[in-house]
Amino acid sequence: PAVVWTLDLDSSGETQAVDVRRGTVCSRDRLDYAGAQRAIDDGSDERLNLLAEVGRLRKQLEIERGGVSLPVPEQEIEPDGGGGFRLGYRAPLPVESWNEQISLMTGMAAASIMLHGEIGLLRTLPAAPAEEIRQLRRSAAALGVDWAADTPYAEMIRGLDPHEPNQAALAEQSTVLLRGAGYTAFDGGLPDHATHAAVAAEYAHATAPLRRLADRYVSEVCFSLVAGVEIPDWVRQGLPGLPARMSESDQRAGNLERECLALMEAVVLRSSVGEVFDAVVVEVSQRGGGIVQLREPAVRARCSGDLPLGERVRVRLTEADVDRRTVGFVPG
């Protein structure tokens, strides 16, 4: 069983018509991002070539809307080939961005359907406060990152190179502008705030009903509105409590991910206490110390002392406690 979205686009990638209905799908291929990228690069799969074409068009529309995408490499736990695991930094492949654009396009279509029907669940994010943008500009100046006065922050962020230490630090600091995302439920009338600032449009989580509860409700609302039938009672009754339930589950999932990474960092470094590593300072605290990002292994951890934001430093490992899942450094 599946949710089948059909989106008709014009030559620029803009959505012209939307349909959503229940369906059944048969899985014919087992794809992964690396394999899909290879197929696109060598032109061996027409379906994936279309994904690349639409993805590029939608990415350009995102830029024109003023959407924000942070170029921050992800920490990832991956198999080491010998039955164990290792930590690595992973920069997303282009195909991942194009696939993301399909999800964003679908989520925007779902939001439009629900807003027209005056019932649903949106993913919302308020615009970044002016003071936080001013603070980010001060950080850019301190880090030596050129940010013209007439350049919107979304455009500046897109141009950052995460491989340059000072720009990686600014990208890390930019995450503060994207905090505060939540869910907004409505039934009868329109919500006071309906926009997701990073998407730069009205948006809903819609493409993962198998693993995310919000998408299950969004799917049912859209099914009913498009078909012109009554929305199920369980949906109307459940909508008001969904923002709190999703907030709790998102927090729980985030905590689990952080704890898994913290445990792996401690495991990887437990035999290296006292050693010195090359790192980049990606965050500093007003109370002293901050966060450093090691080149190898792929560890991000707290470091005490006076730290120069955005600069390469040498740090000494003072703690790697597996039981407490803690890692600590001092300037080396």
Short mmCIF file of C-alpha atoms in Angstrom, two decimals:
data_model
loop_
_atom_site.label_atom_id
_atom_site.label_comp_id
_atom_site.label_asym_id
_atom_site.label_seq_id
_atom_site.Cartn_x
_atom_site.Cartn_y
_atom_site.Cartn_z
CA PRO A 1 0.00 0.00 0.00
CA ALA A 2 1.29 3.44 -0.93
CA VAL A 3 0.47 7.10 -1.31
CA VAL A 4 0.74 7.99 -5.00
CA TRP A 5 1.37 11.66 -5.77
CA THR A 6 1.17 12.87 -9.37
CA LEU A 7 2.60 16.33 -9.97
CA ASP A 8 2.47 17.96 -13.40
CA LEU A 9 5.26 20.47 -13.99
CA ASP A 10 5.94 23.11 -16.61
CA SER A 11 9.28 23.51 -18.39
CA SER A 12 10.71 25.51 -15.47
CA GLY A 13 9.75 22.90 -12.87
CA GLU A 14 6.80 24.83 -11.42
CA THR A 15 3.87 22.69 -10.26
CA GLN A 16 0.81 23.06 -12.49
CA ALA A 17 -1.49 20.30 -11.21
CA VAL A 18 -1.54 17.83 -8.32
CA ASP A 19 -3.32 14.56 -7.66
CA VAL A 20 -2.97 12.19 -4.71
CA ARG A 21 -4.62 8.83 -4.18
CA ARG A 22 -4.14 5.43 -2.62
CA GLY A 23 -2.26 2.84 -4.61
CA THR A 24 -0.24 -0.35 -4.49
CA VAL A 25 3.34 -0.48 -5.68
CA CYS A 26 5.64 -3.35 -6.60
CA SER A 27 9.30 -2.82 -5.72
CA ARG A 28 11.36 -3.49 -8.86
CA ASP A 29 14.76 -2.02 -7.96
CA ARG A 30 16.80 -1.66 -4.81
CA LEU A 31 18.56 1.66 -5.25
CA ASP A 32 21.01 3.55 -3.09
CA TYR A 33 22.33 7.08 -3.49
CA ALA A 34 25.83 6.05 -4.60
CA GLY A 35 24.49 3.69 -7.25
CA ALA A 36 21.92 6.20 -8.44
CA GLN A 37 24.59 8.88 -8.77
CA ARG A 38 26.75 6.55 -10.87
CA ALA A 39 23.80 5.75 -13.14
CA ILE A 40 23.08 9.45 -13.63
CA ASP A 41 26.72 10.24 -14.30
CA ASP A 42 27.00 7.57 -17.01
CA GLY A 43 23.48 8.14 -18.38
CA SER A 44 22.46 4.50 -18.04
CA ASP A 45 19.01 5.03 -16.47
CA GLU A 46 16.48 7.33 -18.14
CA ARG A 47 14.30 7.49 -15.00
CA LEU A 48 17.19 8.78 -12.92
CA ASN A 49 18.18 11.21 -15.66
CA LEU A 50 14.70 12.70 -15.27
CA LEU A 51 15.25 12.94 -11.50
CA ALA A 52 18.41 14.94 -12.16
CA GLU A 53 16.61 17.22 -14.64
CA VAL A 54 13.67 17.93 -12.33
CA GLY A 55 15.93 18.19 -9.29
CA ARG A 56 18.08 20.87 -10.90
CA LEU A 57 15.00 22.85 -11.97
CA ARG A 58 13.50 22.67 -8.49
CA LYS A 59 16.83 23.65 -6.92
CA GLN A 60 16.87 26.78 -9.07
CA LEU A 61 13.31 27.59 -7.98
CA GLU A 62 14.40 27.17 -4.35
CA ILE A 63 17.19 29.68 -4.90
CA GLU A 64 14.73 32.12 -6.48
CA ARG A 65 12.34 31.68 -3.52
CA GLY A 66 15.14 32.39 -1.05
CA GLY A 67 15.21 28.90 0.45
CA VAL A 68 18.02 27.95 2.82
CA SER A 69 20.20 24.84 2.63
CA LEU A 70 23.12 24.50 5.05
CA PRO A 71 26.36 22.98 3.69
CA VAL A 72 27.32 21.19 6.92
CA PRO A 73 28.93 17.74 6.50
CA GLU A 74 27.17 15.02 8.49
CA GLN A 75 28.83 12.81 11.05
CA GLU A 76 28.05 9.22 10.15
CA ILE A 77 28.63 5.81 11.73
CA GLU A 78 29.50 3.36 8.95
CA PRO A 79 30.77 -0.24 8.63
CA ASP A 80 34.55 -0.52 8.52
CA GLY A 81 34.59 -3.64 6.33
CA GLY A 82 35.91 -5.85 9.10
CA GLY A 83 32.76 -6.41 11.11
CA GLY A 84 33.13 -3.20 13.11
CA PHE A 85 32.22 0.45 12.64
CA ARG A 86 33.95 3.77 12.12
CA LEU A 87 33.09 7.47 12.17
CA GLY A 88 33.21 9.54 9.00
CA TYR A 89 32.11 12.87 7.59
CA ARG A 90 29.78 12.62 4.64
CA ALA A 91 29.07 15.36 2.15
CA PRO A 92 25.74 14.64 0.38
CA LEU A 93 25.84 13.57 -3.26
CA PRO A 94 24.03 15.74 -5.86
CA VAL A 95 21.36 13.04 -6.28
CA GLU A 96 20.45 13.40 -2.61
CA SER A 97 19.74 17.08 -3.14
CA TRP A 98 17.62 16.32 -6.21
CA ASN A 99 15.68 13.65 -4.36
CA GLU A 100 15.16 16.10 -1.50
CA GLN A 101 13.68 18.55 -3.99
CA ILE A 102 11.06 15.96 -4.95
CA SER A 103 10.10 15.59 -1.28
CA LEU A 104 9.98 19.36 -0.80
CA MET A 105 7.84 19.77 -3.92
CA THR A 106 5.42 17.13 -2.64
CA GLY A 107 5.30 18.71 0.81
CA MET A 108 4.54 22.11 -0.69
CA ALA A 109 1.75 20.56 -2.79
CA ALA A 110 0.30 18.91 0.33
CA ALA A 111 0.39 22.22 2.19
CA SER A 112 -1.44 23.95 -0.64
CA ILE A 113 -4.19 21.31 -0.66
CA MET A 114 -4.67 21.53 3.11
CA LEU A 115 -4.64 25.33 3.22
CA HIS A 116 -7.27 25.43 0.48
CA GLY A 117 -9.35 22.95 2.49
CA GLU A 118 -8.67 24.82 5.77
CA ILE A 119 -7.63 21.69 7.65
CA GLY A 120 -4.32 19.94 8.11
CA LEU A 121 -0.89 19.92 9.68
CA LEU A 122 1.95 22.15 8.46
CA ARG A 123 5.66 22.11 9.21
CA THR A 124 6.45 25.71 10.11
CA LEU A 125 9.51 27.80 10.93
CA PRO A 126 9.43 31.51 11.79
CA ALA A 127 11.75 33.91 10.01
CA ALA A 128 15.13 34.41 11.66
CA PRO A 129 15.11 37.38 14.07
CA ALA A 130 16.94 40.44 12.78
CA GLU A 131 19.31 40.43 15.77
CA GLU A 132 20.42 36.85 15.02
CA ILE A 133 21.17 37.82 11.43
CA ARG A 134 23.16 40.85 12.67
CA GLN A 135 25.08 38.55 15.03
CA LEU A 136 25.81 36.19 12.14
CA ARG A 137 27.11 39.12 10.11
CA ARG A 138 29.44 40.04 12.98
CA SER A 139 30.66 36.42 13.06
CA ALA A 140 31.24 36.48 9.30
CA ALA A 141 33.33 39.63 9.66
CA ALA A 142 35.34 38.11 12.52
CA LEU A 143 35.95 34.96 10.45
CA GLY A 144 36.98 36.87 7.36
CA VAL A 145 34.04 35.62 5.28
CA ASP A 146 32.90 38.15 2.70
CA TRP A 147 29.18 38.96 3.05
CA ALA A 148 28.02 41.92 0.98
CA ALA A 149 25.48 44.21 2.65
CA ASP A 150 22.89 43.58 -0.07
CA THR A 151 23.30 39.77 -0.11
CA PRO A 152 20.48 37.86 1.67
CA TYR A 153 21.68 35.39 4.28
CA ALA A 154 20.20 32.45 2.34
CA GLU A 155 22.40 33.29 -0.65
CA MET A 156 25.46 33.75 1.56
CA ILE A 157 24.93 30.37 3.25
CA ARG A 158 24.57 28.56 -0.09
CA GLY A 159 27.98 29.89 -1.11
CA LEU A 160 29.86 28.57 1.93
CA ASP A 161 32.52 25.91 1.42
CA PRO A 162 32.40 23.42 4.33
CA HIS A 163 35.99 22.37 3.53
CA GLU A 164 37.31 25.83 4.48
CA PRO A 165 37.67 26.05 8.29
CA ASN A 166 36.37 29.60 8.68
CA GLN A 167 33.40 28.96 6.37
CA ALA A 168 32.62 25.65 8.08
CA ALA A 169 32.50 27.51 11.40
CA LEU A 170 30.12 30.11 9.93
CA ALA A 171 27.90 27.35 8.49
CA GLU A 172 27.78 25.77 11.94
CA GLN A 173 26.78 29.09 13.50
CA SER A 174 24.11 29.56 10.83
CA THR A 175 22.14 26.62 12.22
CA VAL A 176 20.80 28.96 14.91
CA LEU A 177 18.72 30.67 12.22
CA LEU A 178 16.89 27.41 11.51
CA ARG A 179 15.95 26.53 15.08
CA GLY A 180 12.37 26.76 16.21
CA ALA A 181 10.75 24.55 13.58
CA GLY A 182 7.50 22.97 14.68
CA TYR A 183 4.12 21.68 13.57
CA THR A 184 0.96 23.77 13.20
CA ALA A 185 -2.41 22.02 13.21
CA PHE A 186 -5.56 23.80 11.98
CA ASP A 187 -9.18 22.88 11.35
CA GLY A 188 -11.53 25.59 10.15
CA GLY A 189 -9.87 28.80 9.01
CA LEU A 190 -6.20 29.36 8.32
CA PRO A 191 -3.32 29.41 10.84
CA ASP A 192 -1.74 32.74 11.78
CA HIS A 193 1.67 31.49 10.66
CA ALA A 194 1.85 28.98 7.81
CA THR A 195 5.32 29.42 6.30
CA HIS A 196 8.51 27.46 6.71
CA ALA A 197 11.28 30.06 6.51
CA ALA A 198 13.98 27.63 5.30
CA VAL A 199 11.74 26.27 2.53
CA ALA A 200 10.53 29.83 1.85
CA ALA A 201 7.00 28.52 1.26
CA GLU A 202 4.10 26.76 2.94
CA TYR A 203 5.20 23.19 3.54
CA ALA A 204 4.13 19.92 5.16
CA HIS A 205 5.83 16.65 5.96
CA ALA A 206 4.13 14.28 3.53
CA THR A 207 6.54 11.75 2.01
CA ALA A 208 7.26 9.33 4.88
CA PRO A 209 3.91 8.02 6.21
CA LEU A 210 5.50 4.66 7.02
CA ARG A 211 7.89 6.10 9.63
CA ARG A 212 6.56 9.54 10.64
CA LEU A 213 3.17 10.00 12.24
CA ALA A 214 2.63 13.52 10.90
CA ASP A 215 2.81 12.28 7.31
CA ARG A 216 0.14 9.66 8.01
CA TYR A 217 -2.34 12.36 8.99
CA VAL A 218 -1.31 14.66 6.16
CA SER A 219 -1.87 11.83 3.68
CA GLU A 220 -5.39 11.15 4.98
CA VAL A 221 -6.34 14.83 4.89
CA CYS A 222 -5.07 15.20 1.32
CA PHE A 223 -6.78 11.96 0.18
CA SER A 224 -10.11 13.23 1.48
CA LEU A 225 -9.82 16.79 0.19
CA VAL A 226 -8.78 15.74 -3.32
CA ALA A 227 -11.50 13.07 -3.49
CA GLY A 228 -14.12 15.44 -2.06
CA VAL A 229 -15.12 13.11 0.77
CA GLU A 230 -15.45 13.56 4.52
CA ILE A 231 -12.22 13.56 6.49
CA PRO A 232 -12.19 10.60 8.92
CA ASP A 233 -13.17 11.41 12.51
CA TRP A 234 -9.93 9.93 13.86
CA VAL A 235 -7.98 12.46 11.81
CA ARG A 236 -9.95 15.47 13.06
CA GLN A 237 -9.75 14.22 16.63
CA GLY A 238 -6.02 13.56 16.45
CA LEU A 239 -4.87 16.75 14.70
CA PRO A 240 -4.92 19.11 17.73
CA GLY A 241 -2.57 16.93 19.77
CA LEU A 242 -0.14 16.12 16.94
CA PRO A 243 2.24 19.12 17.30
CA ALA A 244 3.04 18.14 20.91
CA ARG A 245 3.40 14.44 20.03
CA MET A 246 5.69 15.21 17.09
CA SER A 247 7.78 17.62 19.15
CA GLU A 248 8.33 14.94 21.78
CA SER A 249 9.20 12.26 19.23
CA ASP A 250 11.54 14.59 17.30
CA GLN A 251 13.33 15.43 20.53
CA ARG A 252 13.59 11.76 21.45
CA ALA A 253 14.97 10.86 18.02
CA GLY A 254 17.47 13.71 18.16
CA ASN A 255 18.65 12.67 21.61
CA LEU A 256 19.07 9.07 20.46
CA GLU A 257 21.14 10.11 17.45
CA ARG A 258 23.37 12.36 19.57
CA GLU A 259 23.89 9.64 22.18
CA CYS A 260 24.77 7.06 19.51
CA LEU A 261 27.37 9.41 18.05
CA ALA A 262 28.70 10.29 21.51
CA LEU A 263 29.09 6.60 22.36
CA MET A 264 30.90 5.89 19.08
CA GLU A 265 33.23 8.86 19.59
CA ALA A 266 34.18 7.59 23.04
CA VAL A 267 34.73 4.06 21.71
CA VAL A 268 36.93 5.28 18.85
CA LEU A 269 39.06 7.52 21.11
CA ARG A 270 39.24 5.51 24.34
CA SER A 271 42.79 4.30 23.66
CA SER A 272 44.05 7.73 22.55
CA VAL A 273 43.82 9.78 25.78
CA GLY A 274 46.81 12.10 25.91
CA GLU A 275 47.31 12.22 22.14
CA VAL A 276 47.18 15.44 20.10
CA PHE A 277 44.91 15.92 17.07
CA ASP A 278 44.43 18.47 14.31
CA ALA A 279 41.04 20.20 14.58
CA VAL A 280 38.99 23.20 13.53
CA VAL A 281 37.11 25.41 16.01
CA VAL A 282 33.50 25.45 14.79
CA GLU A 283 31.80 27.00 17.82
CA VAL A 284 32.81 29.06 20.86
CA SER A 285 30.87 29.73 24.04
CA GLN A 286 30.60 32.99 25.93
CA ARG A 287 31.31 30.97 29.07
CA GLY A 288 34.58 29.72 27.60
CA GLY A 289 35.56 26.73 25.53
CA GLY A 290 33.62 25.51 22.54
CA ILE A 291 33.28 22.75 19.96
CA VAL A 292 36.14 21.45 17.83
CA GLN A 293 35.88 19.23 14.78
CA LEU A 294 38.69 16.73 14.28
CA ARG A 295 39.88 15.88 10.79
CA GLU A 296 40.51 12.25 11.66
CA PRO A 297 38.67 10.51 13.20
CA ALA A 298 35.36 12.26 12.43
CA VAL A 299 34.73 13.59 15.92
CA ARG A 300 33.04 16.80 17.09
CA ALA A 301 33.49 17.41 20.81
CA ARG A 302 33.84 20.01 23.52
CA CYS A 303 37.20 21.64 24.16
CA SER A 304 38.05 23.89 27.10
CA GLY A 305 40.20 27.02 27.05
CA ASP A 306 40.37 30.08 24.82
CA LEU A 307 39.53 29.03 21.27
CA PRO A 308 39.88 31.06 18.03
CA LEU A 309 36.64 30.57 16.10
CA GLY A 310 37.12 29.23 12.59
CA GLU A 311 40.84 28.50 12.91
CA ARG A 312 42.86 25.30 12.79
CA VAL A 313 44.18 24.25 16.19
CA ARG A 314 45.96 21.36 17.88
CA VAL A 315 44.00 19.78 20.73
CA ARG A 316 44.90 17.15 23.31
CA LEU A 317 42.42 14.44 24.28
CA THR A 318 41.86 14.43 28.06
CA GLU A 319 38.81 12.18 28.35
CA ALA A 320 37.10 9.38 26.41
CA ASP A 321 34.64 7.72 28.80
CA VAL A 322 32.56 5.01 27.10
CA ASP A 323 30.22 4.47 30.09
CA ARG A 324 29.36 8.18 30.32
CA ARG A 325 29.58 8.71 26.53
CA THR A 326 31.78 11.77 26.98
CA VAL A 327 34.84 13.07 25.13
CA GLY A 328 36.87 16.13 26.12
CA PHE A 329 39.84 18.10 24.79
CA VAL A 330 42.11 20.95 25.82
CA PRO A 331 44.28 23.10 23.53
CA GLY A 332 47.37 21.08 22.71
#
